[in-house]
mmCIF file of C-alpha atoms in Angstrom:
data_model
loop_
_atom_site.group_PDB
_atom_site.id
_atom_site.type_symbol
_atom_site.label_atom_id
_atom_site.label_comp_id
_atom_site.label_asym_id
_atom_site.label_seq_id
_atom_site.Cartn_x
_atom_site.Cartn_y
_atom_site.Cartn_z
ATOM 1 C CA MET A 367 -3.413 32.111 0.973
ATOM 2 C CA GLN A 368 0.389 32.563 0.707
ATOM 3 C CA ASN A 369 2.316 29.715 -1.121
ATOM 4 C CA GLN A 370 4.157 28.039 1.440
ATOM 5 C CA SER A 371 6.365 25.899 -0.725
ATOM 6 C CA CYS A 372 10.226 26.007 -0.642
ATOM 7 C CA ASN A 373 12.541 25.553 -3.344
ATOM 8 C CA ASN A 374 15.602 24.775 -1.204
ATOM 9 C CA GLN A 375 16.976 21.325 -1.534
ATOM 10 C CA ASN A 376 18.748 20.945 1.693
ATOM 11 C CA VAL A 377 17.718 17.912 3.916
ATOM 12 C CA SER A 378 17.008 17.784 7.597
ATOM 13 C CA ALA A 379 16.614 14.853 10.023
ATOM 14 C CA SER A 380 15.592 14.948 13.534
ATOM 15 C CA PHE A 381 16.413 11.621 15.095
ATOM 16 C CA SER A 382 17.042 9.718 18.702
ATOM 17 C CA ILE A 383 19.026 6.676 19.311
ATOM 18 C CA HIS A 384 18.003 4.565 22.200
ATOM 19 C CA PRO A 385 20.336 1.884 23.394
ATOM 20 C CA MET A 386 18.520 -0.464 25.662
ATOM 21 C CA SER A 387 21.437 -0.506 28.064
ATOM 22 C CA ASP A 388 22.827 0.997 31.336
ATOM 23 C CA ASP A 389 25.672 2.153 29.408
ATOM 24 C CA PHE A 390 23.426 3.954 26.854
ATOM 25 C CA LYS A 391 25.349 7.155 27.330
ATOM 26 C CA ASP A 392 28.680 5.478 26.315
ATOM 27 C CA ILE A 393 27.107 3.862 23.404
ATOM 28 C CA ILE A 394 25.667 7.064 21.976
ATOM 29 C CA LEU A 395 28.718 9.148 22.442
ATOM 30 C CA GLY A 396 30.917 6.306 21.141
ATOM 31 C CA ALA A 397 28.885 6.362 18.120
ATOM 32 C CA LEU A 398 29.320 10.101 17.619
ATOM 33 C CA ASP A 399 33.133 9.744 18.174
ATOM 34 C CA GLU A 400 33.162 7.317 15.296
ATOM 35 C CA VAL A 401 31.263 9.373 12.726
ATOM 36 C CA ASP A 402 32.494 12.245 10.514
ATOM 37 C CA THR A 403 29.957 14.947 10.718
ATOM 38 C CA SER A 404 32.113 17.699 8.981
ATOM 39 C CA ASN A 405 29.959 18.058 6.008
ATOM 40 C CA VAL A 406 26.657 18.672 7.893
ATOM 41 C CA TRP A 407 25.376 20.943 10.480
ATOM 42 C CA LEU A 408 24.416 18.932 13.578
ATOM 43 C CA GLU A 409 22.982 20.022 17.066
ATOM 44 C CA THR A 410 21.978 17.858 20.039
ATOM 45 C CA ASP A 411 19.392 18.930 22.710
ATOM 46 C CA ASP A 412 17.623 17.097 25.540
ATOM 47 C CA VAL A 413 15.100 15.495 23.092
ATOM 48 C CA SER A 414 16.855 14.669 20.023
ATOM 49 C CA THR A 415 19.675 15.424 17.549
ATOM 50 C CA SER A 416 19.033 17.508 14.522
ATOM 51 C CA VAL A 417 21.268 17.268 11.277
ATOM 52 C CA ARG A 418 21.024 19.301 8.193
ATOM 53 C CA GLY A 419 22.997 19.208 4.713
ATOM 54 C CA THR A 420 22.682 17.514 1.379
ATOM 55 C CA SER A 421 20.701 14.324 1.157
ATOM 56 C CA THR A 422 23.938 12.240 0.706
ATOM 57 C CA HIS A 423 25.544 13.581 3.781
ATOM 58 C CA VAL A 424 22.490 13.515 6.014
ATOM 59 C CA PHE A 425 21.734 9.913 5.249
ATOM 60 C CA ASP A 426 25.314 8.962 5.387
ATOM 61 C CA VAL A 427 25.618 10.503 8.925
ATOM 62 C CA THR A 428 22.367 8.893 10.235
ATOM 63 C CA LYS A 429 23.143 5.469 8.971
ATOM 64 C CA ALA A 430 26.677 5.383 10.197
ATOM 65 C CA LEU A 431 25.394 6.622 13.754
ATOM 66 C CA PHE A 432 22.917 3.857 13.886
ATOM 67 C CA VAL A 433 25.166 1.159 12.607
ATOM 68 C CA HIS A 434 28.074 2.231 15.104
ATOM 69 C CA ALA A 435 25.550 1.974 17.973
ATOM 70 C CA ALA A 436 24.014 -1.230 16.843
ATOM 71 C CA LYS A 437 27.246 -3.048 16.222
ATOM 72 C CA THR A 438 27.857 -3.077 20.037
ATOM 73 C CA GLY A 439 25.306 -5.939 20.160
ATOM 74 C CA LYS A 440 22.932 -4.234 22.543
ATOM 75 C CA HIS A 441 19.207 -3.709 21.637
ATOM 76 C CA VAL A 442 19.042 -0.279 19.872
ATOM 77 C CA ALA A 443 16.218 1.681 18.465
ATOM 78 C CA PHE A 444 16.204 4.535 16.124
ATOM 79 C CA GLN A 445 13.406 7.057 15.409
ATOM 80 C CA ALA A 446 13.890 9.742 12.773
ATOM 81 C CA THR A 447 11.983 12.228 10.612
ATOM 82 C CA TYR A 448 13.530 13.223 7.425
ATOM 83 C CA MET A 449 12.410 16.259 5.545
ATOM 84 C CA CYS A 450 12.949 18.208 2.488
ATOM 85 C CA GLY A 451 11.187 21.637 1.555
ATOM 86 C CA CYS A 452 9.737 22.683 4.647
ATOM 87 C CA PRO A 453 9.152 26.396 4.621
ATOM 88 C CA GLY A 454 10.142 28.422 7.575
ATOM 89 C CA GLU A 455 12.878 25.692 8.703
ATOM 90 C CA PRO A 456 15.614 27.419 10.664
ATOM 91 C CA GLY A 457 18.632 27.636 8.231
ATOM 92 C CA GLU A 458 16.632 26.529 5.411
ATOM 93 C CA GLU A 459 18.581 28.947 3.022
ATOM 94 C CA THR A 460 22.047 27.718 3.945
ATOM 95 C CA THR A 461 24.182 26.314 1.169
ATOM 96 C CA PHE A 462 26.407 23.514 1.826
ATOM 97 C CA GLU A 463 29.566 23.703 -0.379
ATOM 98 C CA VAL A 464 30.634 20.241 -0.246
ATOM 99 C CA ASP A 465 31.080 17.296 -2.560
ATOM 100 C CA GLU A 466 28.681 14.304 -2.712
ATOM 101 C CA ILE A 467 31.260 11.681 -1.414
ATOM 102 C CA PRO A 468 29.789 10.169 1.789
ATOM 103 C CA LEU A 469 32.467 10.357 4.398
ATOM 104 C CA ASN A 470 31.472 7.436 6.579
ATOM 105 C CA LYS A 471 30.524 4.973 3.998
ATOM 106 C CA GLU A 472 33.838 2.973 3.812
ATOM 107 C CA LYS A 473 33.600 2.428 7.764
ATOM 108 C CA VAL A 474 30.277 0.959 7.635
ATOM 109 C CA GLU A 475 29.344 -0.492 4.399
ATOM 110 C CA ASP A 476 30.575 -3.911 4.958
ATOM 111 C CA THR A 477 28.779 -4.129 8.532
ATOM 112 C CA LYS A 478 26.441 -7.038 8.659
ATOM 113 C CA GLN A 479 23.363 -6.099 11.002
ATOM 114 C CA TYR A 480 20.076 -7.400 10.671
ATOM 115 C CA VAL A 481 17.256 -4.935 11.587
ATOM 116 C CA ALA A 482 13.480 -4.582 11.351
ATOM 117 C CA ALA A 483 12.065 -1.080 10.436
ATOM 118 C CA LYS A 484 8.946 0.671 9.644
ATOM 119 C CA PHE A 485 8.685 3.777 7.306
ATOM 120 C CA SER A 486 5.877 6.309 6.120
ATOM 121 C CA LEU A 487 6.457 8.686 3.278
ATOM 122 C CA TYR A 488 4.573 11.862 2.879
ATOM 123 C CA PRO A 489 4.941 13.714 -0.415
ATOM 124 C CA LEU A 490 3.207 16.837 0.578
ATOM 125 C CA GLY A 491 2.051 19.405 -2.202
ATOM 126 C CA ASN A 492 1.593 16.619 -4.945
ATOM 127 C CA GLY A 493 -1.856 15.769 -6.126
ATOM 128 C CA ASP A 494 -0.897 12.276 -7.066
ATOM 129 C CA TYR A 495 0.734 11.309 -3.778
ATOM 130 C CA MET A 496 -0.804 7.906 -3.345
ATOM 131 C CA ASP A 497 0.549 6.791 -6.571
ATOM 132 C CA LEU A 498 3.983 8.226 -5.679
ATOM 133 C CA ILE A 499 3.780 6.423 -2.418
ATOM 134 C CA PHE A 500 3.162 3.123 -3.801
ATOM 135 C CA GLN A 501 5.804 3.613 -6.537
ATOM 136 C CA GLN A 502 8.428 4.052 -3.794
ATOM 137 C CA ILE A 503 7.318 1.299 -1.589
ATOM 138 C CA GLU A 504 7.528 -1.125 -4.895
ATOM 139 C CA ALA A 505 11.087 0.358 -5.517
ATOM 140 C CA MET A 506 12.141 -0.394 -1.821
ATOM 141 C CA LYS A 507 11.671 -4.170 -2.666
ATOM 142 C CA SER A 508 14.775 -4.234 -4.704
ATOM 143 C CA PHE A 509 16.751 -3.531 -1.318
ATOM 144 C CA VAL A 510 14.937 -5.429 1.390
ATOM 145 C CA SER A 511 11.974 -7.686 2.451
ATOM 146 C CA VAL A 512 8.693 -5.332 2.337
ATOM 147 C CA SER A 513 5.469 -6.013 3.962
ATOM 148 C CA SER A 514 2.332 -3.919 5.006
ATOM 149 C CA ALA A 515 2.025 -2.587 8.670
ATOM 150 C CA PRO A 516 -0.427 -0.579 10.535
ATOM 151 C CA LEU A 517 0.123 3.128 9.370
ATOM 152 C CA ALA A 518 3.490 2.181 7.884
ATOM 153 C CA THR A 519 5.453 -0.148 5.715
ATOM 154 C CA ARG A 520 7.797 -2.758 7.277
ATOM 155 C CA LEU A 521 10.988 -3.514 6.174
ATOM 156 C CA GLU A 522 13.289 -6.321 7.107
ATOM 157 C CA GLY A 523 17.052 -6.913 6.088
ATOM 158 C CA GLU A 524 20.510 -5.753 6.523
ATOM 159 C CA ALA A 525 20.948 -2.107 8.087
ATOM 160 C CA ILE A 526 22.969 -0.918 5.158
ATOM 161 C CA GLN A 527 20.486 -2.120 2.526
ATOM 162 C CA VAL A 528 17.677 -0.545 4.517
ATOM 163 C CA PHE A 529 19.099 2.854 4.813
ATOM 164 C CA ASN A 530 20.127 2.775 1.242
ATOM 165 C CA GLY A 531 16.513 1.977 0.259
ATOM 166 C CA LEU A 532 15.201 4.742 2.396
ATOM 167 C CA GLU A 533 17.607 7.319 0.920
ATOM 168 C CA LYS A 534 16.778 6.038 -2.675
ATOM 169 C CA VAL A 535 12.907 6.480 -2.147
ATOM 170 C CA PHE A 536 13.275 9.697 -0.350
ATOM 171 C CA THR A 537 15.481 11.135 -3.323
ATOM 172 C CA ALA A 538 13.275 9.660 -5.964
ATOM 173 C CA THR A 539 10.274 11.457 -4.259
ATOM 174 C CA VAL A 540 11.744 14.673 -3.985
ATOM 175 C CA GLU A 541 13.105 14.609 -7.489
ATOM 176 C CA GLY A 542 9.688 13.361 -8.714
ATOM 177 C CA GLY A 543 8.336 16.748 -7.991
ATOM 178 C CA SER A 544 7.163 16.789 -4.228
ATOM 179 C CA SER A 545 7.701 20.214 -3.011
ATOM 180 C CA HIS A 546 7.617 19.231 0.677
ATOM 181 C CA THR A 547 8.769 15.644 1.443
ATOM 182 C CA VAL A 548 8.634 14.059 4.940
ATOM 183 C CA MET A 549 9.623 10.402 5.904
ATOM 184 C CA THR A 550 9.175 8.919 9.387
ATOM 185 C CA VAL A 551 11.459 5.866 10.081
ATOM 186 C CA SER A 552 11.716 3.453 13.041
ATOM 187 C CA ILE A 553 14.413 0.915 13.187
ATOM 188 C CA SER A 554 15.273 -1.701 15.662
ATOM 189 C CA ALA A 555 18.380 -3.772 15.801
ATOM 190 C CA ASN A 556 19.488 -6.689 18.214
ATOM 191 C CA SER A 557 15.890 -7.108 19.563
ATOM 192 C CA PRO A 558 15.333 -10.113 21.741
ATOM 193 C CA SER A 559 12.662 -11.000 19.181
ATOM 194 C CA HIS A 560 15.324 -11.041 16.333
ATOM 195 C CA THR A 561 17.345 -14.244 17.635
ATOM 196 C CA ASP A 562 16.124 -16.353 14.823
ATOM 197 C CA LYS A 563 17.319 -13.643 12.302
ATOM 198 C CA VAL A 564 20.800 -13.422 13.303
#
């Protein structure tokens, strides 16, 4: 069987932001207007938005888009799949000649926004994948509250810290030798069930 691994270190994310509001379109477009996406490739269709670039810039853009949507105070849900090393991904051989300075960090890093989240990590192509998953769940505890949930790990805390933790464990998994890494993420902000957390 042909080896389907990939050595490209570009990161891709496919994500959707769902504001629970009649003005959802304005919230999404407003967030896009606020975010500098010049260091990534970005494309939106009728299902989701895809972004590709270095890990630093992909997480910077997705974090900033979510934070800008959530700061409206409306209930916002975010679903994303992050991936590195997928063979056959369109544009996988593209090289991004950019520095590693996140362009949106200063705009969002001081934002206070409680969120609840769930994530699942899939270090494919690694025989010791369960050890790697447990190591990264443990590492996440230095950022936010962590607990188990059906089919996922639950996170609670400030949005910035949740995204910082997700980026950290994703990067550590890739650098730990996973030839194809996938991470799924669900985040909720301003949910009616969060009233005691604000």
